[in-house]
XYZ file of C-alpha atoms in Angstrom:
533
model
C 62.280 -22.754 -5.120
C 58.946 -24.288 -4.228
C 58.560 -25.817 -1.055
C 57.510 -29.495 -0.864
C 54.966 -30.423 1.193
C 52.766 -33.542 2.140
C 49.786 -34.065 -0.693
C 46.922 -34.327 2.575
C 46.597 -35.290 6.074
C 47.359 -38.950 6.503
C 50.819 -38.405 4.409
C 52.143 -36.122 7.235
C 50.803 -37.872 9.991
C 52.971 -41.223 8.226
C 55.712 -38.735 8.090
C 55.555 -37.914 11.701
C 55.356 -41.983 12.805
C 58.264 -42.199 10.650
C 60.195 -39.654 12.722
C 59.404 -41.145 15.507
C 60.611 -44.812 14.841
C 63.308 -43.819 12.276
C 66.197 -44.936 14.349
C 64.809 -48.050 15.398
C 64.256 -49.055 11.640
C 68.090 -48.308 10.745
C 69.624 -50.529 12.983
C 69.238 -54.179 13.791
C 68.841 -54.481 17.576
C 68.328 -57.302 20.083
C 64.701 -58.404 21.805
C 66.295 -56.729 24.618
C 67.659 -54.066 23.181
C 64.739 -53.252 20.911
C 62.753 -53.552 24.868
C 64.916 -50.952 25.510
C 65.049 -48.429 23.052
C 60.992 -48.533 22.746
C 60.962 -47.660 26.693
C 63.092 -44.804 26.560
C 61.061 -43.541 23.288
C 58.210 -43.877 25.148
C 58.792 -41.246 27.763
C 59.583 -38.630 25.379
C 57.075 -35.938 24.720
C 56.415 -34.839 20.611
C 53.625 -32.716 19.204
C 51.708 -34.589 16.323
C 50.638 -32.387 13.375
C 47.830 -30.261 13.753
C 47.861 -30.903 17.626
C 48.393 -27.749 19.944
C 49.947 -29.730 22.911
C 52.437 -32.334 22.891
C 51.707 -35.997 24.450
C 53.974 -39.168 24.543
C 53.187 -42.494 22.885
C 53.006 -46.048 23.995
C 55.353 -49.162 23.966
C 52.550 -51.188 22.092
C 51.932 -48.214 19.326
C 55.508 -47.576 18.704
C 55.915 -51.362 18.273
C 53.155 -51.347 15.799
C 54.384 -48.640 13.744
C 57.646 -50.175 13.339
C 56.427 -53.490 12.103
C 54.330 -52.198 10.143
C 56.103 -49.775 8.686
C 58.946 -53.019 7.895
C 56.126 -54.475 6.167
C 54.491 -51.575 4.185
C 57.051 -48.683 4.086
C 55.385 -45.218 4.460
C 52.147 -46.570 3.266
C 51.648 -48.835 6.824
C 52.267 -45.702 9.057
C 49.094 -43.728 7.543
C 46.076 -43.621 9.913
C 43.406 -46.060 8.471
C 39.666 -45.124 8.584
C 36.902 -46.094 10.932
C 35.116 -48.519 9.349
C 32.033 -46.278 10.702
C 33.002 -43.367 9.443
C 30.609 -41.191 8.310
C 27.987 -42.952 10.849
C 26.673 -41.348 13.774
C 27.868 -43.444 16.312
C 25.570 -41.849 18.772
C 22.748 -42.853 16.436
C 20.793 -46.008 17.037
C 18.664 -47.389 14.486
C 15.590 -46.182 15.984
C 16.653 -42.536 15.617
C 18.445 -42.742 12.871
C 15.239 -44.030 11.082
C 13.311 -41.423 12.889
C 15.425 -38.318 11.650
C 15.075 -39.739 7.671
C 11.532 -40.206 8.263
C 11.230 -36.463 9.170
C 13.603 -35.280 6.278
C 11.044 -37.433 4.513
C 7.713 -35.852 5.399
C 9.255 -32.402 5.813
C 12.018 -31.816 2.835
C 11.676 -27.956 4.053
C 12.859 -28.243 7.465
C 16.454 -27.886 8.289
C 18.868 -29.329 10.649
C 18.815 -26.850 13.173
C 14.890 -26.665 13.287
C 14.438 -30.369 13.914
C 17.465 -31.201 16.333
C 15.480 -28.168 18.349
C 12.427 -29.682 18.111
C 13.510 -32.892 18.769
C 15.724 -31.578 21.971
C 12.468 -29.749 23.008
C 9.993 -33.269 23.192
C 12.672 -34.962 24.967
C 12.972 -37.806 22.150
C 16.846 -36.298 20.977
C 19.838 -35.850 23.569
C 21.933 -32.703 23.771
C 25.105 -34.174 22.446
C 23.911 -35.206 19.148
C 25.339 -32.380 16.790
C 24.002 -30.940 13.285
C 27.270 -31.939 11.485
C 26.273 -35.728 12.720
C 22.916 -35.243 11.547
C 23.885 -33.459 7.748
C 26.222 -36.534 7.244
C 23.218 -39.059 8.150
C 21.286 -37.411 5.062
C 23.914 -37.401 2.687
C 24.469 -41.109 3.226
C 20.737 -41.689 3.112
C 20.711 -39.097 -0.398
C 18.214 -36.947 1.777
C 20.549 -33.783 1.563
C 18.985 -30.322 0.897
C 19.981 -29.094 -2.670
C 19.557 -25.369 -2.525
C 17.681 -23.722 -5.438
C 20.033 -21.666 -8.280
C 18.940 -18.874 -10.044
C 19.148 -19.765 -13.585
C 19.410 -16.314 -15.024
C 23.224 -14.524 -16.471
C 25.829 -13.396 -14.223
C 25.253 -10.664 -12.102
C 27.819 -8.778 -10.216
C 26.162 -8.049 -6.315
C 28.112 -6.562 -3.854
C 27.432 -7.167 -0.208
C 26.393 -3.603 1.573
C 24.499 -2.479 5.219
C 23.578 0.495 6.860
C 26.147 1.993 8.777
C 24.079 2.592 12.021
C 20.480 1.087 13.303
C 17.498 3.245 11.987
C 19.300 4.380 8.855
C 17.455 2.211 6.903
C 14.133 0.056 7.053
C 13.147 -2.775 4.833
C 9.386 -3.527 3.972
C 7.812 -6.238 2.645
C 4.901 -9.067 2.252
C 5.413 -12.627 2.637
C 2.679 -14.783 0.872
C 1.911 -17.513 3.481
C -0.451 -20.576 2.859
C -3.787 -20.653 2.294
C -6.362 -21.265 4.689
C -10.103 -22.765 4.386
C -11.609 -20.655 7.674
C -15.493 -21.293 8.110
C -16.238 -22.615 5.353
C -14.200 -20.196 3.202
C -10.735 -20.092 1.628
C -8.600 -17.207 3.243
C -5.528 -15.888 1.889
C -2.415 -15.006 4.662
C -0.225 -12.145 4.295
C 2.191 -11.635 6.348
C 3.508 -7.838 6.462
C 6.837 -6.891 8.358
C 9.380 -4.154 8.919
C 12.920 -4.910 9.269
C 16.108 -2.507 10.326
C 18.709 -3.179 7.975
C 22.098 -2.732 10.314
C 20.599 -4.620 12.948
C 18.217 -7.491 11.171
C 15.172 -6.186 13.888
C 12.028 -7.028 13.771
C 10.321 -3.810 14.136
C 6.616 -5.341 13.809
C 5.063 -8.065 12.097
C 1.353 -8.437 11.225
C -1.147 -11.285 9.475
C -3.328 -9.862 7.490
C -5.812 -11.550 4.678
C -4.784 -9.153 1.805
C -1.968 -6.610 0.917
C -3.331 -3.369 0.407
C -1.253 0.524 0.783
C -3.732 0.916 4.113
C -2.201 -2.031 5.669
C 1.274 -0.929 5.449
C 0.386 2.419 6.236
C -0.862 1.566 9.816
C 1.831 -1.426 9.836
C 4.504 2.061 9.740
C 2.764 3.677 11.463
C 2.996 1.690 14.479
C 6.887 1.495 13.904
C 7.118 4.818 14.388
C 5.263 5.292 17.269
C 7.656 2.849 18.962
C 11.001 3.186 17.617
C 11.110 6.843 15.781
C 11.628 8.313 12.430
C 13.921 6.381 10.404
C 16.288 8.021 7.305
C 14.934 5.786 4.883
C 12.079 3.318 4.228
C 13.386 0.711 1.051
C 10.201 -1.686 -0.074
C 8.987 -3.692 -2.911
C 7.922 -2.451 -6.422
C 4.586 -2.978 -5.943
C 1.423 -1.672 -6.713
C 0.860 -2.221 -3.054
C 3.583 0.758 -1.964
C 3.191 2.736 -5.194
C 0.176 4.925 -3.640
C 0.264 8.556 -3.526
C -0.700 8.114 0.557
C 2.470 6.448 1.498
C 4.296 8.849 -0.957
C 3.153 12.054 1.013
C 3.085 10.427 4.104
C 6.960 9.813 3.753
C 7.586 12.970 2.311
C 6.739 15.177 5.017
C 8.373 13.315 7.396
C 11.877 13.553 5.489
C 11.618 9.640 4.801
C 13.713 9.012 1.731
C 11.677 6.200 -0.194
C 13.143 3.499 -2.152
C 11.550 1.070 -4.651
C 13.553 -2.378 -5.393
C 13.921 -3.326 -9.244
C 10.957 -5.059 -10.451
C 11.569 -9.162 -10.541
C 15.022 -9.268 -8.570
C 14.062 -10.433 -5.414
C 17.792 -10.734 -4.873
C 18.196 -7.099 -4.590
C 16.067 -7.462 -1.280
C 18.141 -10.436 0.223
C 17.719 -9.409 4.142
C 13.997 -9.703 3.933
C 14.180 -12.974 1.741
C 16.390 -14.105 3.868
C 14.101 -13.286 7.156
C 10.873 -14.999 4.685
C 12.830 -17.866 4.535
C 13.782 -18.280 8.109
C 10.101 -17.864 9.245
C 8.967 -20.602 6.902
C 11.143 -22.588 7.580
C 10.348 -22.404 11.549
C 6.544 -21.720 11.448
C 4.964 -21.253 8.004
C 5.974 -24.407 7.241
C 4.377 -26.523 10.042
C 1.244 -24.366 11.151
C -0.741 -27.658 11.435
C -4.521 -27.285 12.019
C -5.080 -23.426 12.662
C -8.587 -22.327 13.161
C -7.618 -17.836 12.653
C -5.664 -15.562 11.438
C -4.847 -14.347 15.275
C -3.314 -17.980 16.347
C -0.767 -17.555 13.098
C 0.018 -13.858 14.550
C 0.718 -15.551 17.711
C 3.089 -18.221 16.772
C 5.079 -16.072 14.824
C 5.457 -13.215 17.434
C 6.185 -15.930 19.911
C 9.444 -17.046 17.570
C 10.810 -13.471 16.615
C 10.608 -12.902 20.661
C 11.684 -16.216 21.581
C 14.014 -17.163 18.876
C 15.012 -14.822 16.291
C 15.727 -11.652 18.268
C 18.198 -13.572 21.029
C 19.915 -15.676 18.560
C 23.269 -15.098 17.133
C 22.921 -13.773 13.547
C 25.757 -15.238 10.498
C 25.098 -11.515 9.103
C 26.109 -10.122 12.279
C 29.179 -11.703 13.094
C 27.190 -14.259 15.770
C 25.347 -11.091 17.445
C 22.245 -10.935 18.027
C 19.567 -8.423 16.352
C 18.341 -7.835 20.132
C 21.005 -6.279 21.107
C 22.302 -4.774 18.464
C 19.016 -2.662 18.077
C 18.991 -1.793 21.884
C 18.126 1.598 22.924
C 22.133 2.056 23.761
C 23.361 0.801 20.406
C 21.556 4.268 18.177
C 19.829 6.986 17.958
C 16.005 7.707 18.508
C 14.244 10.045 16.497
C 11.094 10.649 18.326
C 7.877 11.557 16.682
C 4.782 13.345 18.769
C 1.622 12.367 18.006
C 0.491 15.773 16.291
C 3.090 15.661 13.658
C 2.133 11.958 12.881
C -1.222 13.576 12.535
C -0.482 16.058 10.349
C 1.392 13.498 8.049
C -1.562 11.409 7.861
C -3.922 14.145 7.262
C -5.476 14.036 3.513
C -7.625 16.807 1.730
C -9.484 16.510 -0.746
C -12.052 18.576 -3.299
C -15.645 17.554 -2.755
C -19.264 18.932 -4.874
C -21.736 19.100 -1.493
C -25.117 17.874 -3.475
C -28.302 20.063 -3.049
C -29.094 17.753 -0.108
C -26.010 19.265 1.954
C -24.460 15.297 1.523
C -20.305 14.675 0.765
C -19.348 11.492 -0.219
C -15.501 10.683 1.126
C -14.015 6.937 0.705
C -17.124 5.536 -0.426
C -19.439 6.511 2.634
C -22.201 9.150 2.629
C -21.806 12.392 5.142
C -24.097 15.610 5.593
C -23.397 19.167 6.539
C -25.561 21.400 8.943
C -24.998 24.080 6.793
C -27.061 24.581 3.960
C -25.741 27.775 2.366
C -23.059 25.261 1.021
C -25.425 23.144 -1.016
C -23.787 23.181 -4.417
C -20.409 24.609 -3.644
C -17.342 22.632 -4.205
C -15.477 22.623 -0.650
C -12.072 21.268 0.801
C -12.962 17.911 2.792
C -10.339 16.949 5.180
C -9.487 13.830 7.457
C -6.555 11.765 9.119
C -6.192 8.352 8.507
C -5.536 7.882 12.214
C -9.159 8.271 13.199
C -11.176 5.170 13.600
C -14.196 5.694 12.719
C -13.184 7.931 10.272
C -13.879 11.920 11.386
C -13.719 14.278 8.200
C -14.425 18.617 8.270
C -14.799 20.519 5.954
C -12.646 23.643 5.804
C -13.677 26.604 4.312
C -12.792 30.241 4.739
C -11.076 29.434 7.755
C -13.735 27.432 9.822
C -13.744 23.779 10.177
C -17.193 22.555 9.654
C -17.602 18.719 11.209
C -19.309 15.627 8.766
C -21.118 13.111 10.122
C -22.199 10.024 8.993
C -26.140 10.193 7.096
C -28.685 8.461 8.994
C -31.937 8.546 6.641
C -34.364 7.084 9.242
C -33.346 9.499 11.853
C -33.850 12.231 9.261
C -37.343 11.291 8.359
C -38.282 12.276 12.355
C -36.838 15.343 12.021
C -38.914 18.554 11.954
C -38.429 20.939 9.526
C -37.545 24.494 10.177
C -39.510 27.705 10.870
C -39.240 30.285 8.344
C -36.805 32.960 7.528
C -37.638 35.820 9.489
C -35.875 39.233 9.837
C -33.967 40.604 12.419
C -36.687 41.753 14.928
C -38.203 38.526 14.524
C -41.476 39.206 12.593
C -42.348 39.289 9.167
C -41.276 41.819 6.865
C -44.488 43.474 6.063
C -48.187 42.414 7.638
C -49.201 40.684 4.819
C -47.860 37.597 2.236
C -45.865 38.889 -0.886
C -47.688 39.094 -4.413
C -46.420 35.773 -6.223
C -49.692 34.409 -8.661
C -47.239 32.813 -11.736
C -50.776 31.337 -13.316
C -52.594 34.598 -12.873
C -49.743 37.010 -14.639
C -49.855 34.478 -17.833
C -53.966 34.702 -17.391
C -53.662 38.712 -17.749
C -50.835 38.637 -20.254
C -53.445 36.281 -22.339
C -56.337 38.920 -21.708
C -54.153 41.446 -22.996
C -52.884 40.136 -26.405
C -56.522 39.262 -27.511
C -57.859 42.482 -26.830
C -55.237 44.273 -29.196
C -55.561 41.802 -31.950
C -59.708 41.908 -31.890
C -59.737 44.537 -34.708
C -56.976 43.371 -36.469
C -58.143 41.895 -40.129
C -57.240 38.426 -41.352
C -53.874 38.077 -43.963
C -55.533 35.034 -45.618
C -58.945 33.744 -46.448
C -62.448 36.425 -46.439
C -62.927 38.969 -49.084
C -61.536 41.913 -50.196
C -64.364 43.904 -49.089
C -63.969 42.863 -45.338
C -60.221 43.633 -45.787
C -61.469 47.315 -46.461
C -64.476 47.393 -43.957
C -62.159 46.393 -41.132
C -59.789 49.092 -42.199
C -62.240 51.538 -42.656
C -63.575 50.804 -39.339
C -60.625 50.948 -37.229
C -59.405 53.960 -38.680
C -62.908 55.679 -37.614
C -62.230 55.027 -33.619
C -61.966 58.366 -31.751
C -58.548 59.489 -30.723
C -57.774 57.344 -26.980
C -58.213 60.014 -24.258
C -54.440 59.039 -23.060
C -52.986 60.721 -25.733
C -53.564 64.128 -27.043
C -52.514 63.552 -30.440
C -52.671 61.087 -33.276
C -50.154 60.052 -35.534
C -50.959 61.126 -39.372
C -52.022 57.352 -40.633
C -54.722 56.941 -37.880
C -52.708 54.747 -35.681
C -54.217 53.635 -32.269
C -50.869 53.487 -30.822
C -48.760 57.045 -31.296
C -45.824 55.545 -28.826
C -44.792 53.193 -31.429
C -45.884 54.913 -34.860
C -42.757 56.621 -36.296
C -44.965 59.311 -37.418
C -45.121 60.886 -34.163
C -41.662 60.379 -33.260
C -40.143 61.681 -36.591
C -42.462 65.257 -36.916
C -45.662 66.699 -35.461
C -49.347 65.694 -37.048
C -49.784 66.304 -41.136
C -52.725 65.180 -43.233
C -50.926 65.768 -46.187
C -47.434 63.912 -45.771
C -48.199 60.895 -43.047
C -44.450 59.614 -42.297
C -45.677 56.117 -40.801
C -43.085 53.575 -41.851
C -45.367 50.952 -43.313
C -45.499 48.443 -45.206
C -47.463 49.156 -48.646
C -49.927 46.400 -49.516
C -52.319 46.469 -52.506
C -55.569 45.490 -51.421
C -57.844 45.785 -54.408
C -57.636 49.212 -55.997
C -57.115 50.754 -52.480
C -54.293 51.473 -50.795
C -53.875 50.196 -46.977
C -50.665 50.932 -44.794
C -50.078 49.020 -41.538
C -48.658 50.466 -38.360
C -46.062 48.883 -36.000
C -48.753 47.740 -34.272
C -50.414 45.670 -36.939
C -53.997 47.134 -37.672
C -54.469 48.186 -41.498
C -55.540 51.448 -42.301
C -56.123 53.439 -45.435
C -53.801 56.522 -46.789
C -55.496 59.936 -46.608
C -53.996 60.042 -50.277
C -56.266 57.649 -51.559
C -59.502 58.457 -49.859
C-alpha cells in the first residue's frame, strides 16, 4: 500500500499548525478558558517539519492559526508568501540597477566573477550572496542561457586519471585580437594541464600556434615537474609533427590525438578555456603587449585558480592536490632531455664547403667534404642554434657564413709534401694549348702526300701515287711491307707474312682509278699494285 504524503511544503507545514491547535478547534471553550489552554500550549516544545531543533510557539500565533483556520479550514494554516519574494532585500535600487547594467554590458561574465569584483572595489558588501544575485537576473530576463550542442545523442562517460602525472592535457586557446603598433596581432594562448589534479603546469601567450611553440612550452613542464605517462592534445596540424612524435617517443610518452571536431572529448581543457575567459580574456581592456596578457593570466591561475576549490574535485583545490606529497616525480636530467631533442638530418655540403639547416646558411673548415652528402646534427635546446656534422666518428662544428668576413680572408699556401718543400725543383709539365698545337702539327704532316677523293684529274690521282710509292724505305724500320706502305706497324702485310713482290697481302681497299689499279693502306696514302706496273 502506497504511503500518502503531503503534495509540497506549505501542505505539511498546514498539517503541522493543525496538530498543534487541533484540540482547541474541537471543543467550544470560554474567553478564559480558551486564555488558558493557549498558555499552557504555549510552553510546549514541537519540532516543525524540516527543522532540526524543536522551539515553542506564541500565544498571539497560536491564536491566529486557530481563527484562521475556523475561517479557511486547512487552506488558512499554509504559510503565505513574502510579497518580496524573489527580491533581494539587501538590494537597493542603486545596486540593483548597477548589477543589470553590468549583466548588460558584459553578458559573458558570471555571478561569481562580478560579486568578486564588486567585493574587491568596495562598491558590494560581503553578505550579498550569488543565489540573491541569479534571482535578480531572472526577474530582470538577464539570465545566462547556456549554449546546446545541436548535434545526435552521444553517450559520454565521465573518466580521470587515477593519480597526478598520469596524464597531461594540451591545448591552444584562441584569444582576441589585438591592433599592437600599428599592426593587428593574433593571441594564442598555449597551456598544459594534469588531468587528476586540474594543474596548471605552464601557460604561455604567444602570437601564433606552431609544433616549436609547444615543443619548448613541454619542454619547460618537464624540467619542472618530470616525465609524465601520457601527453593527450588536439588533432591538429599544430601537434601532428614528426618532432613532437620522436621527441615523445624516446621518452616513453604515450601520445594521444582527440577526434577531429568534438571538442567535447577534451572537456577539462574547455572547461579551463572557459574559466579564463570568463575571468580575464574577457575584460583585458586597453593592453599595449603580449607580456601584460601573460601577466594577468599567471597572476589568476596563482592567485585564483590554483587555491580555489574545484566542482571536479569534490571542493579541493588543484594546488594541493598536485603537491609534491600527493604523487610521484619522474625526474628528467638535462642530458637525456638533450638527447630527445637532438635531430639529424642528411645534408649535400656544396663545392663552397656551405650546409644549409632550417633555412640558414653554415660552412665547414674542412674542405675534403665539398660534395659529400654528410649527417648534420643539432638540439633544439640550443639558442642560437649550434649544428656538427658527424662523420666517421668525429663531430665537425658549423658556424654561421659571414661573406664580408670571408672576403678579408687570405687564402692558403700551397700543398706541400711532408718535408715541407716542393716535390721536385722545378714546376710540373701542364701546356693543354701546346699538346693540341703538336697534335695539329702532327696530323698535317701525315696527310701532306695523301691525294684528294674528289675533284683534280685522273692523272694527279696516279702522279701522287706514283710518287709516294717512290719514297725510300724510313730508316726506323728495316723492312717494308709488300704494297709500299710508309707505315709497316699498321699494314697487315707485315703482320700476316714476311716481304713478297709477287703476292702483297695488304688488306686494301680496291679502287679503279682509270685503267690502273691503286690499293690504299690503313694509313690512307694510295699506291699502285706491283701486278699492274
Amino acid at each position: 500500500m502506497d504511503i500518502l504524503k503531503p503534495k509540497d511544503h506549505t501542505e505539511e507545514i498546514a498539517i503541522f499548525r493543525h496538530g498543534v491547535i487541533g484540540q482547541l478547534c474541537a471543543r467550544d471553550l470560554e474567553h478564559g478558558d480558551l486564555a488558558e489552554a493557549l498558555r499552557t500550549l504555549s510552553m510546549q516544545r514541537l519540532r516543525p517539519p524540516g527543522s532540526a531543533c524543536t522551539r515553542s510557539f506564541s500565544i498571539p500565533t497560536l491564536e491566529r492559526w486557530l481563527y484562521a483556520y475556523r475561517r479557511r479550514g486547512l487552506e488558512g494554516l499554509r504559510p503565505r508568501a513574502r510579497r518580496d519574494r524573489g527580491r533581494g532585500r539587501e538590494l537597493d535600487p542603486v545596486l540593483r540597477q548597477l548589477l543589470c547594467d553590468i549583466r548588460r554590458e558584459h553578458p559573458d561574465a558570471s555571478v561569481p566573477l562580478i560579486l568578486r569584483t564588486l567585493r574587491a572595489d568596495g562598491r558590494l558588501c560581503a553578505t550579498v550572496s550569488a543565489s540573491t544575485v541569479r534571482r535578480l537576473f531572472r526577474q530582470e530576463g538577464l539570465d545566462k542561457i547556456p549554449q546546446r550542442d545541436g548535434k545526435g545523442p552521444t553517450t559520454r562517460l565521465k573518466w580521470q586519471a587515477d593519480h597526478p602525472d598520469a596524464l597531461w592535457h594540451g591545448d591552444v586557446c584562441h584569444g582576441p585580437t589585438l591592433h599592437l603598433a600599428g599592426r593587428r596581432v593574433a593571441v594564442r594562448i598555449h597551456a598544459l594541464l594534469d588531468d587528476a589534479s586540474r594543474f596548471i603546469l605552464v601557460i604561455s601567450v604567444e602570437s601564433h600556434e606552431k609544433e616549436d611553440t609547444m615543443l619548448r612550452l613541454l619542454v619547460r613542464a618537464l624540467r619542472l615537474y618530470g616525465v609524465p605517462s601520457a601527453l593527450y592534445l588536439d588533432n591538429g596540424a599544430t601537434y601532428r609533427g614528426d618532432a613532437l612524435r620522436i621527441f615523445c617517443s624516446r621518452l616513453g610518452i604515450t601520445l594521444l590525438h582527440a577526434r577531429p571536431y568534438d571538442p567535447q572529448a577534451r572537456g577539462k581543457m574547455e572547461r579551463f578555456w572557459r574559466t579564463l575567459r570568463e575571468n580575464v580574456l574577457d575584460h583585458l581592456g586597453s593592453i599595449t603587449s603580449l607580456e601584460d596578457i601573460s601577466s594577468r593570466i599567471q597572476a589568476f591561475v596563482d592567485v585564483h585558480y590554483h587555491p580555489s576549490p574545484h566542482a571536479g574535485l569534490m571542493g579541493r583545490a588543484p594546488g594541493l592536490v598536485y603537491a609534491p606529497g600527493q604523487r610521484e616525480i619522474d625526474p628528467l636530467s638535462e642530458a637525456r632531455l638533450r638527447k630527445a631533442l637532438t635531430l639529424r638530418q642528411r645534408r649535400r655540403v656544396r663545392r663552397d664547403t656551405t650546409v644549409s639547416v632550417r633555412g640558414r646558411l653554415y660552412e665547414l673548415d674542412h674542405g675534403y667534404l665539398a660534395g659529400r652528402v654528410v649527417t648534420v646534427a643539432y638540439c633544439l635546446l640550443d639558442e642560437p642554434l649550434a649544428p656538427v656534422v658527424e662523420i666517421e666518428g668525429q663531430r665537425l662544428p658549423l658556424r654561421l657564413v659571414d661573406p664580408v668576413h670571408n672576403a678579408h680572408v687570405k687564402r692558403p699556401p700551397r700543398r706541400t709534401t711532408k718535408g715541407g718543400e716542393s716535390p721536385a725543383g722545378q714546376p710540373v709539365a701542364f701546356d693543354p694549348a701546346g699538346a693540341l698545337l703538336v697534335k695539329s702539327a702532327r696530323g698535317s704532316g701525315a696527310r701532306r702526300g695523301r691525294p684528294r677523293r674528289r675533284g683534280g684529274s685522273r692523272c694527279d690521282l696516279l702522279s701522287s701515287a706514283s710518287s709516294a710509292c717512290a719514297r725510300p724505305p724510313s730508316p726506323r724500320s728495316s723492312t717494308m711491307p709488300s704494297c709500299g706502305c710508309p707505315r709497316p706497324s699498321r699494314c697487315s702485310s707485315m703482320i700476316s707474312k714476311p716481304r713478297s713482290l709477287s703476292a702483297p697481302a695488304c688488306s686494301s681497299s680496291v679502287s679503279q682509278v682509270s685503267a690502273k689499279r691503286v690499293c690504299y693502306g690503313p694509313c690512307g696514302i694510295g699506291y699502285p699494285r706491283p701486278d699492274s706496273a
